[in-house]
Coordinates of C-alpha atoms in Angstrom, one line a residue:
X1 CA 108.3 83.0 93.5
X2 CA 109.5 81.9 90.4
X3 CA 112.2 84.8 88.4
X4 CA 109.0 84.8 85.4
X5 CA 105.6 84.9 88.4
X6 CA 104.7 88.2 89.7
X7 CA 102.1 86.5 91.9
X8 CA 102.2 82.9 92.9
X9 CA 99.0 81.6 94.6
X10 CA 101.0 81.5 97.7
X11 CA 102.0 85.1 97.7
X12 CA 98.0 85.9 97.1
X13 CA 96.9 84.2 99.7
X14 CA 99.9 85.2 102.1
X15 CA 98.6 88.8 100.8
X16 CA 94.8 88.7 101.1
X17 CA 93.9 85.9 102.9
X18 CA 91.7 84.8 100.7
X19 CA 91.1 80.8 99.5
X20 CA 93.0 78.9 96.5
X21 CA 91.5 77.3 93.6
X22 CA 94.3 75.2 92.0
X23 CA 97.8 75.9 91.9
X24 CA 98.7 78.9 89.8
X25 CA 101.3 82.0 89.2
X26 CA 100.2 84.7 87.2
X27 CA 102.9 87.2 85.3
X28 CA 100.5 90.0 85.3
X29 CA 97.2 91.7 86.3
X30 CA 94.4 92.3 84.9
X31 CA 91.0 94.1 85.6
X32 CA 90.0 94.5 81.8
X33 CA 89.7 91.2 79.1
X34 CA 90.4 93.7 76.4
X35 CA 93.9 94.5 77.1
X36 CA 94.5 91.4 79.3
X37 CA 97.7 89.3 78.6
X38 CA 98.5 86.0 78.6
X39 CA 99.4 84.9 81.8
X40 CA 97.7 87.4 83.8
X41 CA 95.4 87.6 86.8
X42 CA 92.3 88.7 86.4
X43 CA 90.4 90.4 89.1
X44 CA 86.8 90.7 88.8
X45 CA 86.3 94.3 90.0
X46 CA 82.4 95.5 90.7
X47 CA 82.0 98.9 88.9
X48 CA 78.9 100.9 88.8
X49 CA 77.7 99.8 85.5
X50 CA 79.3 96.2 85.1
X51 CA 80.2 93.4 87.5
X52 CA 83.5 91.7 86.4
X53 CA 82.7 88.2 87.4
X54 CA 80.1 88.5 84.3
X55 CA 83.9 88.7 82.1
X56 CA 85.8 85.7 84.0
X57 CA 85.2 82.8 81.3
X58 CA 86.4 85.7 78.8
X59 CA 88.9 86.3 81.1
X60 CA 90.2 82.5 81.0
X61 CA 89.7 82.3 77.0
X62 CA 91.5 85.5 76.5
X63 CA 94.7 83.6 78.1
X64 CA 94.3 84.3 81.9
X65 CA 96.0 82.0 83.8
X66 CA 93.8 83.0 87.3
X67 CA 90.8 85.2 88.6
X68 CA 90.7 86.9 91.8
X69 CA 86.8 86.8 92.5
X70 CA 84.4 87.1 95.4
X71 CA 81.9 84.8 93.9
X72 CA 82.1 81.1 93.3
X73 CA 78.9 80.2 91.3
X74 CA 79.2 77.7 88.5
X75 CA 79.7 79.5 85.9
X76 CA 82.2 81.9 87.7
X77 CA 85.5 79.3 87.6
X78 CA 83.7 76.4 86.7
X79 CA 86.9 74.5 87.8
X80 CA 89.3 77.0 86.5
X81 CA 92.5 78.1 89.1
X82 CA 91.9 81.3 91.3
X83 CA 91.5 83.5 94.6
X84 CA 88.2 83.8 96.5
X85 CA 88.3 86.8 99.0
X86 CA 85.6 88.5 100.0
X87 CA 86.0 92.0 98.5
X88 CA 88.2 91.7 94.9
X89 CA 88.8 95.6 95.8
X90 CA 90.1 95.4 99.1
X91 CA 92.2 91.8 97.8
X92 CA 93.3 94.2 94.8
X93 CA 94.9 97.0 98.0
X94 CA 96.0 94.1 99.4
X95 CA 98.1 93.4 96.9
X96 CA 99.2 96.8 95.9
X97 CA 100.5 97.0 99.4
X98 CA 102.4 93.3 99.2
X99 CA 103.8 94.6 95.9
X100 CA 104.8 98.0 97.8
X101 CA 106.6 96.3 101.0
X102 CA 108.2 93.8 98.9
X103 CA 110.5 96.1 96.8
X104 CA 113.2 98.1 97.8
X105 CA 112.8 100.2 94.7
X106 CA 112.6 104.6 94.6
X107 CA 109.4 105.2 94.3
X108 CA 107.8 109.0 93.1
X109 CA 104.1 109.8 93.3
X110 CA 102.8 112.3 90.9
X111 CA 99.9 114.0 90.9
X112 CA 99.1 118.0 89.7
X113 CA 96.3 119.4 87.6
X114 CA 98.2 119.1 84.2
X115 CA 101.6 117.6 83.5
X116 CA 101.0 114.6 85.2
X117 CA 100.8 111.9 82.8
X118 CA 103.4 113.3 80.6
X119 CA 105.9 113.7 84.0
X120 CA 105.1 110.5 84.4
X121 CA 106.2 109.2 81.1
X122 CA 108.6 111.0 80.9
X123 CA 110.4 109.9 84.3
X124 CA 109.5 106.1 83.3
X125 CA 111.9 107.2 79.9
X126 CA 114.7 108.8 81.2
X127 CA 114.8 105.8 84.9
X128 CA 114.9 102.7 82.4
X129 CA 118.2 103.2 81.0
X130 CA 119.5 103.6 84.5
X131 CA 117.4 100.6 86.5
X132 CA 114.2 98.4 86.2
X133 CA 111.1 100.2 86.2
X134 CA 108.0 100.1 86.7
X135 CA 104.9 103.1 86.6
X136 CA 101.6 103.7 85.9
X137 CA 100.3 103.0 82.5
X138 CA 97.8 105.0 80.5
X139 CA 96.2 107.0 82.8
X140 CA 95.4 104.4 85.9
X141 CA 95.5 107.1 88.8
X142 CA 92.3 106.6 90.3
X143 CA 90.8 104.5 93.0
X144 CA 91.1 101.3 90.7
X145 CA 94.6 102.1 88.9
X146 CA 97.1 103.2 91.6
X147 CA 96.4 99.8 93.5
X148 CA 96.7 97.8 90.3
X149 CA 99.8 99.8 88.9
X150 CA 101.2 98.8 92.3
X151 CA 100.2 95.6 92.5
X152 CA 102.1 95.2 88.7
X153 CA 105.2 96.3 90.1
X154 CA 107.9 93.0 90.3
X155 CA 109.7 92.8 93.7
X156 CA 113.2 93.4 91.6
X157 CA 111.7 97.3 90.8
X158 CA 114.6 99.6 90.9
X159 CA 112.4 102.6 89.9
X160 CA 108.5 103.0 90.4
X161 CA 106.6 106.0 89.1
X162 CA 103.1 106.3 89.9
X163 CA 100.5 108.9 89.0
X164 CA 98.2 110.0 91.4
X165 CA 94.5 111.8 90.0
X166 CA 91.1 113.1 91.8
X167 CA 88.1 114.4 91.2
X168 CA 86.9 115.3 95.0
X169 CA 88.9 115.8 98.0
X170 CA 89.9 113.1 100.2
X171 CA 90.9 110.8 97.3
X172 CA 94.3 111.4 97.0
X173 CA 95.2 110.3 100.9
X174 CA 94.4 106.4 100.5
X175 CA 96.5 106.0 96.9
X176 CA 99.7 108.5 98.6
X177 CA 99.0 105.7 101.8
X178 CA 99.5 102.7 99.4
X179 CA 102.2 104.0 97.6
X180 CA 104.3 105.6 100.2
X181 CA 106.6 107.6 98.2
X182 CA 110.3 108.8 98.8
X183 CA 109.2 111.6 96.3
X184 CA 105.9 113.4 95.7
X185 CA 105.6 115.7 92.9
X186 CA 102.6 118.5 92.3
X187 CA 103.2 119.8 89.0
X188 CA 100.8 122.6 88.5
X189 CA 97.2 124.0 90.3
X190 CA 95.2 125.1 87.2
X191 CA 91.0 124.7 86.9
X192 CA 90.1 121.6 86.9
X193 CA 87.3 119.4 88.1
X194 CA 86.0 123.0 89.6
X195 CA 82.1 121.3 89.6
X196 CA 83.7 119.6 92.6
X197 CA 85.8 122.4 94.2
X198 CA 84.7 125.8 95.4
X199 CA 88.0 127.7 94.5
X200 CA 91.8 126.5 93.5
X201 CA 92.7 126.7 96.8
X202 CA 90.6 123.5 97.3
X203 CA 92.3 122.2 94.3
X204 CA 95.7 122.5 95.9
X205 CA 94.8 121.3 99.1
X206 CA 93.5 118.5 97.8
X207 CA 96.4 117.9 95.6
X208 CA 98.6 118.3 98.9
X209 CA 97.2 115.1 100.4
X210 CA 99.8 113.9 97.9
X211 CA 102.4 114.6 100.6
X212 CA 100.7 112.2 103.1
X213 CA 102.4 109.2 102.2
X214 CA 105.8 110.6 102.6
X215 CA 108.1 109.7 105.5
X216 CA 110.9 111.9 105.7
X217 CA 110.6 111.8 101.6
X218 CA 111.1 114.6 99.5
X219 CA 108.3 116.6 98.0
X220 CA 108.5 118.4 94.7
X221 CA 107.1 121.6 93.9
X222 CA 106.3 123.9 90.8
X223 CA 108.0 127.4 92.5
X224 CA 105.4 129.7 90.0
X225 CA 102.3 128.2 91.0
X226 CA 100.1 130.9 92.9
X227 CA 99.6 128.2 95.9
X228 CA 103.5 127.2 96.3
X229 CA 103.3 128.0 100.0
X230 CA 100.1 126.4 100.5
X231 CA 101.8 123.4 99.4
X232 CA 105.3 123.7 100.7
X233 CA 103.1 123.8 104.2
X234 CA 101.4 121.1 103.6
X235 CA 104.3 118.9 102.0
X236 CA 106.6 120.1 105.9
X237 CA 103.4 119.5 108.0
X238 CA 102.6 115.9 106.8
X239 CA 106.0 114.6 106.5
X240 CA 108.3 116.0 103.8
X241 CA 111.6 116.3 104.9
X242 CA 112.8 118.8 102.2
X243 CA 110.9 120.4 99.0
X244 CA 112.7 120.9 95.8
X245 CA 110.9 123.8 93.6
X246 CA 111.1 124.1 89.9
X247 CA 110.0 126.6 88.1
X248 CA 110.7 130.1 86.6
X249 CA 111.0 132.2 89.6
X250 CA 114.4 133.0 90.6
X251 CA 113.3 131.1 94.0
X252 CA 113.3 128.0 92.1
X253 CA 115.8 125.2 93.3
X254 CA 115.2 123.9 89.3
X255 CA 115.3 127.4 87.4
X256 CA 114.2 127.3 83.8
X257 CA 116.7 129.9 82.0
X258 CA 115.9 129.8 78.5
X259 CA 113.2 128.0 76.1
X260 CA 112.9 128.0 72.7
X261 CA 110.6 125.8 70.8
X262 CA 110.3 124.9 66.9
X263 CA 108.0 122.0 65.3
X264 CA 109.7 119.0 66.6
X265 CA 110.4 120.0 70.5
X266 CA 112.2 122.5 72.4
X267 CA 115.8 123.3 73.6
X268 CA 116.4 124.5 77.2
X269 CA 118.5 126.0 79.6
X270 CA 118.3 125.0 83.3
X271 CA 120.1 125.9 86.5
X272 CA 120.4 123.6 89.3
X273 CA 123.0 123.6 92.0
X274 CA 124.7 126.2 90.7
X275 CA 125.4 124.3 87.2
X276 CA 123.9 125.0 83.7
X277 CA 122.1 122.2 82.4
X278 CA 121.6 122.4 78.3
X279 CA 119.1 119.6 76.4
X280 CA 116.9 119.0 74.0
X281 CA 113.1 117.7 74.8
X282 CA 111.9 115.6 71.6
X283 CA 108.4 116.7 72.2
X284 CA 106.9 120.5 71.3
X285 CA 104.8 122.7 72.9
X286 CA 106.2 125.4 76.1
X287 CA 105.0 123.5 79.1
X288 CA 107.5 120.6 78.4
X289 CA 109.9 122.7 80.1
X290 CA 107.9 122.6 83.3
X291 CA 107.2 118.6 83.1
X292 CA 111.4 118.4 82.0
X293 CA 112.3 120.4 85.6
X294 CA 110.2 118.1 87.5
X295 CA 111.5 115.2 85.6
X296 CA 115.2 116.0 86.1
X297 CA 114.4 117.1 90.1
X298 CA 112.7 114.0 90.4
X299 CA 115.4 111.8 88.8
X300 CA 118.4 113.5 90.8
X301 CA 115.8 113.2 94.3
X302 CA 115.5 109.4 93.6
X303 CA 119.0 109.0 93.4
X304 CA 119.2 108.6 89.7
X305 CA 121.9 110.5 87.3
X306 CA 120.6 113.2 86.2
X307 CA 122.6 114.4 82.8
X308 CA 121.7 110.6 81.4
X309 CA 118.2 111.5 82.3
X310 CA 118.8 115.3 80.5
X311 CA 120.3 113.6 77.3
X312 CA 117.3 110.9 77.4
X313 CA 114.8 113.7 77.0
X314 CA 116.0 113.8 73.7
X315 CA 114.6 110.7 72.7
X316 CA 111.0 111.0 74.7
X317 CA 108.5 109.4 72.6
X318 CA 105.0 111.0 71.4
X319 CA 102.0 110.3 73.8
X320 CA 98.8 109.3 71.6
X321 CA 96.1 112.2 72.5
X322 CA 98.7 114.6 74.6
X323 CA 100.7 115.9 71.9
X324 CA 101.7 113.3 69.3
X325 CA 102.2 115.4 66.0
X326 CA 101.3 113.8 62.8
X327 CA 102.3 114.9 59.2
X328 CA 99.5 113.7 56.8
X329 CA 98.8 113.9 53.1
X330 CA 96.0 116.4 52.5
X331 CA 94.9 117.8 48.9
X332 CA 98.0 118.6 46.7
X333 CA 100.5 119.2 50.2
X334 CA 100.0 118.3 53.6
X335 CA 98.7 119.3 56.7
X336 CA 100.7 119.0 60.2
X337 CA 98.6 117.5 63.3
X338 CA 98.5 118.1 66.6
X339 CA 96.7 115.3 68.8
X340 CA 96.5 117.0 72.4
X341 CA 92.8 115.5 72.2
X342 CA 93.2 113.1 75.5
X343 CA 92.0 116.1 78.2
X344 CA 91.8 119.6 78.4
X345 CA 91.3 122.0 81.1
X346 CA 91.7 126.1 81.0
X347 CA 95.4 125.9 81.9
X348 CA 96.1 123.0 79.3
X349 CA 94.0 124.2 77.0
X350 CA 96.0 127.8 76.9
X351 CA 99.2 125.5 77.0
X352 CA 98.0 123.7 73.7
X353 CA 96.9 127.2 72.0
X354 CA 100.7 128.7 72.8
X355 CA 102.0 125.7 71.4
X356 CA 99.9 126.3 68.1
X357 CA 101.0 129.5 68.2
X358 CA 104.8 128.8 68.0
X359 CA 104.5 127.0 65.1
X360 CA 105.9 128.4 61.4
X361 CA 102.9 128.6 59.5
X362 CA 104.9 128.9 56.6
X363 CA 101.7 129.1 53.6
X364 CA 99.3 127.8 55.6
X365 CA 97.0 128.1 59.0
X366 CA 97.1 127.8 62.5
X367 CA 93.9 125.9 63.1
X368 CA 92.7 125.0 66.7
X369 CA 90.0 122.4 66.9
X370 CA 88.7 122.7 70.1
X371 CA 86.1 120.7 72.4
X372 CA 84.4 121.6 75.3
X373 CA 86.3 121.5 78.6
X374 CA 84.2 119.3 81.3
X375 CA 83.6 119.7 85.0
X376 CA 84.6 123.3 85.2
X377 CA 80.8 124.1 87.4
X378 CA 79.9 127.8 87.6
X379 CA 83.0 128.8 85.6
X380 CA 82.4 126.8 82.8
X381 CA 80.6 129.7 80.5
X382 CA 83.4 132.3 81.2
X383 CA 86.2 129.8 80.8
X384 CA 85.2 128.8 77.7
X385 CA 84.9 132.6 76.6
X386 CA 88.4 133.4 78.1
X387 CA 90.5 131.5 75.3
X388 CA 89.5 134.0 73.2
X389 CA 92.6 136.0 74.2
X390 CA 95.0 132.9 74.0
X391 CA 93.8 132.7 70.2
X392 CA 94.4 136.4 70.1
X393 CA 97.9 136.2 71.2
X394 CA 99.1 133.2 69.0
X395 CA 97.7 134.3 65.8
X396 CA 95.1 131.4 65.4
X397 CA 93.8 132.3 61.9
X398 CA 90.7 129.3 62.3
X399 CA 88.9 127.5 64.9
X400 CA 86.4 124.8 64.6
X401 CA 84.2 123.9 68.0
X402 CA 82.8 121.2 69.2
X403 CA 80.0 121.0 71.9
X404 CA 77.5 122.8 74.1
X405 CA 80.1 124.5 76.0
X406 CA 82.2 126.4 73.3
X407 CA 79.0 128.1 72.3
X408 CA 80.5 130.5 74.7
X409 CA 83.4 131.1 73.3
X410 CA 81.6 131.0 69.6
X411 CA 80.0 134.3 70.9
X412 CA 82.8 136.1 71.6
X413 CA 85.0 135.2 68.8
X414 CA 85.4 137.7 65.4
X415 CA 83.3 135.9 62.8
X416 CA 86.2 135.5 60.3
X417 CA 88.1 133.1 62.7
X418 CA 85.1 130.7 63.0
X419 CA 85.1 128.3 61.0
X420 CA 82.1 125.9 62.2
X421 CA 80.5 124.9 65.3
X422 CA 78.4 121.9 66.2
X423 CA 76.9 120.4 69.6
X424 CA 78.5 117.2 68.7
X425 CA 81.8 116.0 67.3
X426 CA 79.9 113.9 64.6
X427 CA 78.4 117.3 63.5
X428 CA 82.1 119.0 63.8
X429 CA 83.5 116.3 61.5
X430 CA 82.0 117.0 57.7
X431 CA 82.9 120.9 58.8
X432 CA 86.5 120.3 59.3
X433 CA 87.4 118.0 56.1
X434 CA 85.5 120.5 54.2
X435 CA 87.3 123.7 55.9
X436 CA 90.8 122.1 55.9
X437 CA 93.5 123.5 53.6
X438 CA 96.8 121.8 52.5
X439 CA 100.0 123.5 54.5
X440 CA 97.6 124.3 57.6
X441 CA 99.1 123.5 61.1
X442 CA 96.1 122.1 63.3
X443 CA 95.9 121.7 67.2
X444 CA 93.2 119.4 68.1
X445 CA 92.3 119.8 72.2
X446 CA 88.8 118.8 74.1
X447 CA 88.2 117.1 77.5
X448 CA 88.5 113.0 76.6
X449 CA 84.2 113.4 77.1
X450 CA 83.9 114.9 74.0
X451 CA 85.1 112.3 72.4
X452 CA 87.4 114.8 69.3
X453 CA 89.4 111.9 69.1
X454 CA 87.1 110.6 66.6
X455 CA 88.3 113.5 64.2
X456 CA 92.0 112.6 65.0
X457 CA 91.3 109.0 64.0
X458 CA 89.4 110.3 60.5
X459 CA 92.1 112.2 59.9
X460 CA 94.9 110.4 60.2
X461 CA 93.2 107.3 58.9
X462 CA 95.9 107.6 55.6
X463 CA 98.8 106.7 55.9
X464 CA 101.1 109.9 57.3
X465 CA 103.8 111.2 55.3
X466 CA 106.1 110.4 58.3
X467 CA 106.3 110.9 61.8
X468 CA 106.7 114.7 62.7
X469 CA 110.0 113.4 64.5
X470 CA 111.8 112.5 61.8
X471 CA 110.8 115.4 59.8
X472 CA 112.9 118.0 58.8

C-alpha cells in the first residue's frame, strides 16, 4: 500500500473477496456524495429510503476515485474502476475489520446516553498532540458509521476513538465486536430512547454490551450513575480486566473535587492516584467535568500522558449544535447564544438548563429555547413537565417552546415565563426574533428531529461580534 492509499484494490479484494474493476487506491471512504472527497471510495450502501448505486456517477463526478457496489448494470460503473461483492454492507464490515487487524494503534469505544460525542472529541483533542489519530466523525455510531469510521482508520493509527450509539438492545454487541477495544467507556445512563426500553435498567444493559469487545481491556465507568454495579458486572463478566470509575462519589478512581464554571468554560479540580490534577476545560456548561474525567481516565488507560491531555483541555474547540456559544449583534447590544440544539434528552436537557443558569445575566435574560425531546414512550408527557423544576432552580426568566411535546411542560409553567409556544419550529421562529431582548443569554436545546437548528442558523446568520472564546 502506497504511504498516501488507505485502500488499494488489492487490499479490498484481500478484505472482501469481492471482484476488481480496474486498478485503483482510494485515500478515503465514502458512503455519502455530499461530503465525499476526492480520492475516496464510495460504497453504495442500500438504506431504507434510497439505494446508493442510484448516486455512483455522482459519486465519480464528485472526484471518487472507486465504488464498492453490488450491482454492475450499465449505468452503475459504466467502465469506471471499482469492487463488486455481493453485499456493500457486509464488504463495508469487512473492511472495518481489515482496517481493525491491520493497526496496532489504542483503541477506546465510547458509548453512554449523553457525553458521548463530546468524550469523544474531546479524547481525539487532547491524543493528537501525543500520536496519529483517528475517531469517529460527526456522529457515525450506528450500524453504518462504526464500520466506516473503522474502515477510515490508516494502518499507522496510534490512537483510535470510536463512538458507539443504539436505539434497541442487541446493537451495540456487533459494533464493540468490530472494534475490539483496549478501553470501553459508558459515560452516563439517563432517559433516552425509552419508546424502545421498558426501564433504565434496560438502558444500561444495553449500554454494557459495550464491554463485549474487550479482551482483558479496561472498562470505564461513571462511579455516580445509579446502575454502576450493573455495569461494573457486566464490564468483569464479559471480559474487562479492570474498571476505572469517575465520578463524584468518594468511590471514584477519577474524583471530581471542585467545579466552577463562568461564560467561557470551567476550572477543575481532580484526584487521581492520590495526586491533584488542576485545568481548565475551554468549553462551559457543568457536565464537562464528567466528559473531562473520562477523557483524562481514558487517555492515562490507553497509555497516553495524561497532564498534556489535562493542559489540552484548555484549548477544546466548540462542537456546532452541543454547546458552541455565539456572541451576536442584536438591537442596540448583543445577545450571547448557546447552540446545544444537536440532541436532547431529560438528563441533557437538565445539563443544558444548569448550564444557562450559571451564566451572569448581567442586564439581560436567561432564555431557554427548548424543543421537544423524542423517543422518550410513556414518559414522554411527564418528562417534558418535569423541567419545570430545572427552570425553577436556575432562574430561567423566558422560555420559548417548540413542538407537540412541550405542550406539557407549557401547562405547568407560570404564565410570565412563557414566552410563546408553537407545534412547529417555523411557528416558534417569528415568536422568538420578536421576544428577543439585547443583553439576554439564550440556551437553545431540542432532540435534532425537531429541527431548532433552523432558529440557530436565523439567528446567527449576521456576522457574530466574535467567538464567545475569545471574549472577555
Amino acid at each position: 500500500m502506497t504511504a498516501s492509499a488507505l485502500w488499494t484494490a488489492s487490499d479490498a479484494i484481500e478484505a472482501t473477496t469481492g471482484q476488481k474493476v480496474g486498478d485503483w487506491a482510494a485515500t478515503g471512504i465514502s458512503i455519502d456524495t455530499r461530503t465525499l472527497e476526492t480520492g475516496d471510495l464510495f460504497v453504495a450502501l442500500l438504506g431504507p429510503n434510497f439505494d446508493g448505486h442510484d448516486f455512483v456517477k455522482i459519486a465519480f463526478e464528485n472526484g471518487a476515485t472507486a465504488a464498492l457496489v453490488s450491482e454492475v448494470g450499465p449505468q452503475i460503473l459504466n467502465g469506471k474502476p471499482g469492487l463488486i461483492v455481493a453485499d456493500t454492507l457486509d464488504a463495508l464490515r469487512a473492511l472495518a475489520a481489515a482496517g481493525r487487524t491491520r493497526t496496532t494503534a489504542k483503541i477506546a469505544a465510547i458509548t453512554g446516553s449523553v457525553g458521548k460525542t463530546g468524550t469523544k472529541e474531546a479524547l481525539a483533542h487532547v491524543l493528537a498532540p501525543q500520536g496519529a489519530t483517528s475517531f469517529s466523525r460527526s456522529s457515525l455510531n450506528n450500524h453504518w458509521g462504526v464500520p466506516l469510521s473503522l474502515a477510515r482508520m490508516p494502518a499507522d493509527t496510534d490512537f483510535g476513538i470510536f463512538e458507539i450509539g443504539m436505539n434497541h438492545p442487541g446493537e451495540i454487541t456487533p459494533l464493540a465486536g468490530l472494534a475490539r477495544p483496549h478501553v470501553a467507556v459508558v459515560t452516563a445512563i439517563a432517559p433516552a430512547h425509552m419508546a424502545f426500553f421498558k426501564s433504565l435498567e434496560e438502558v444500561a444493559r444495553a449500554k454494557a454490551e459495550v464491554f463485549s469487545g474487550l479482551d482483558g481491556g479496561i472498562a470505564i465507568i461513571n462511579r455516580d450513575t445509579e446502575h454502576f454495579n450493573l455495569l461494573a458486572e457486566s464490564a468483569l463478566a464479559t471480559g474487562a480486566a479492570s474498571i476505572i470509575s469517575f465520578g463524584h462519589s468518594a468511590k471514584a478512581d477519577m474524583r471530581l473535587i471542585e467545579c466552577l464554571s463562568d461564560t467561557t468554560g470551567i476550572s477543575l479540580e481532580a484526584r487521581w492516584n492520590g495526586k491533584s490534577l488542576k485545568f481548565r476545560v475551554g468549553q462551559p456548561g457543568l457536565h464537562w467535568a464528567y466528559n473531562s474525567l473520562a477523557v483524562l481516565a481514558t487517555v492515562d488507560a490507553l497509555g497516553g500522558n495524561m497532564d498534556e491531555a489535562a493542559s489540552a483541555m484548555a484549548s477544546l474547540p466548540s462542537l456546532p449544535g452541543r454547546g458552541a456559544v455565539h456572541v451576536i449583534r442584536w438591537g442596540n447590544g448583543r445577545i450571547r447564544l448557546i447552540d446545544d440544539s444537536y440532541n436532547a434528552n431529560p438528563e441533557s436537557m437538565n445539563a443544558a438548563l444548569k448550564t444557562l443558569g450559571h451564566m451572569p445575566k448581567d442586564r439581560g435574560r436567561r432564555v431557554a429555547i427548548l424543543g421537544d425531546m423524542l423517543e422518550l414512550g410513556e414518559i414522554s408527557a411527564a418528562a417534558h413537565a418535569e423541567l419545570k423544576t430545572q427552570i425553577a432552580k436556575n432562574d430561567i426568566d423566558i422560555v420559548f417552546l417548540a413542538g407537540p411535546g412541550m405542550a406539557a411542560l407549557a401547562d405547568v409553567l407560570p404564565s410570565a415565563k412563557l414566552g410563546g409556544i408553537s407545534d412547529t419550529v417555523d411557528g416558534l421562529l417569528p415568536i422568538v426574533l420578536s421576544g428577543l431582548q439585547a443583553d439576554d443569554i439564550v440556551s437553545v436545546k431540542a432532540s435534532n428531529g425537531i429541527g431548532l437548528w433552523s432558529i440557530v442558523k436565523q439567528l446567527t446568520a449576521a456576522a457574530p461580534v466574535r467567538h464567545a472564546a475569545n471574549d472577555s
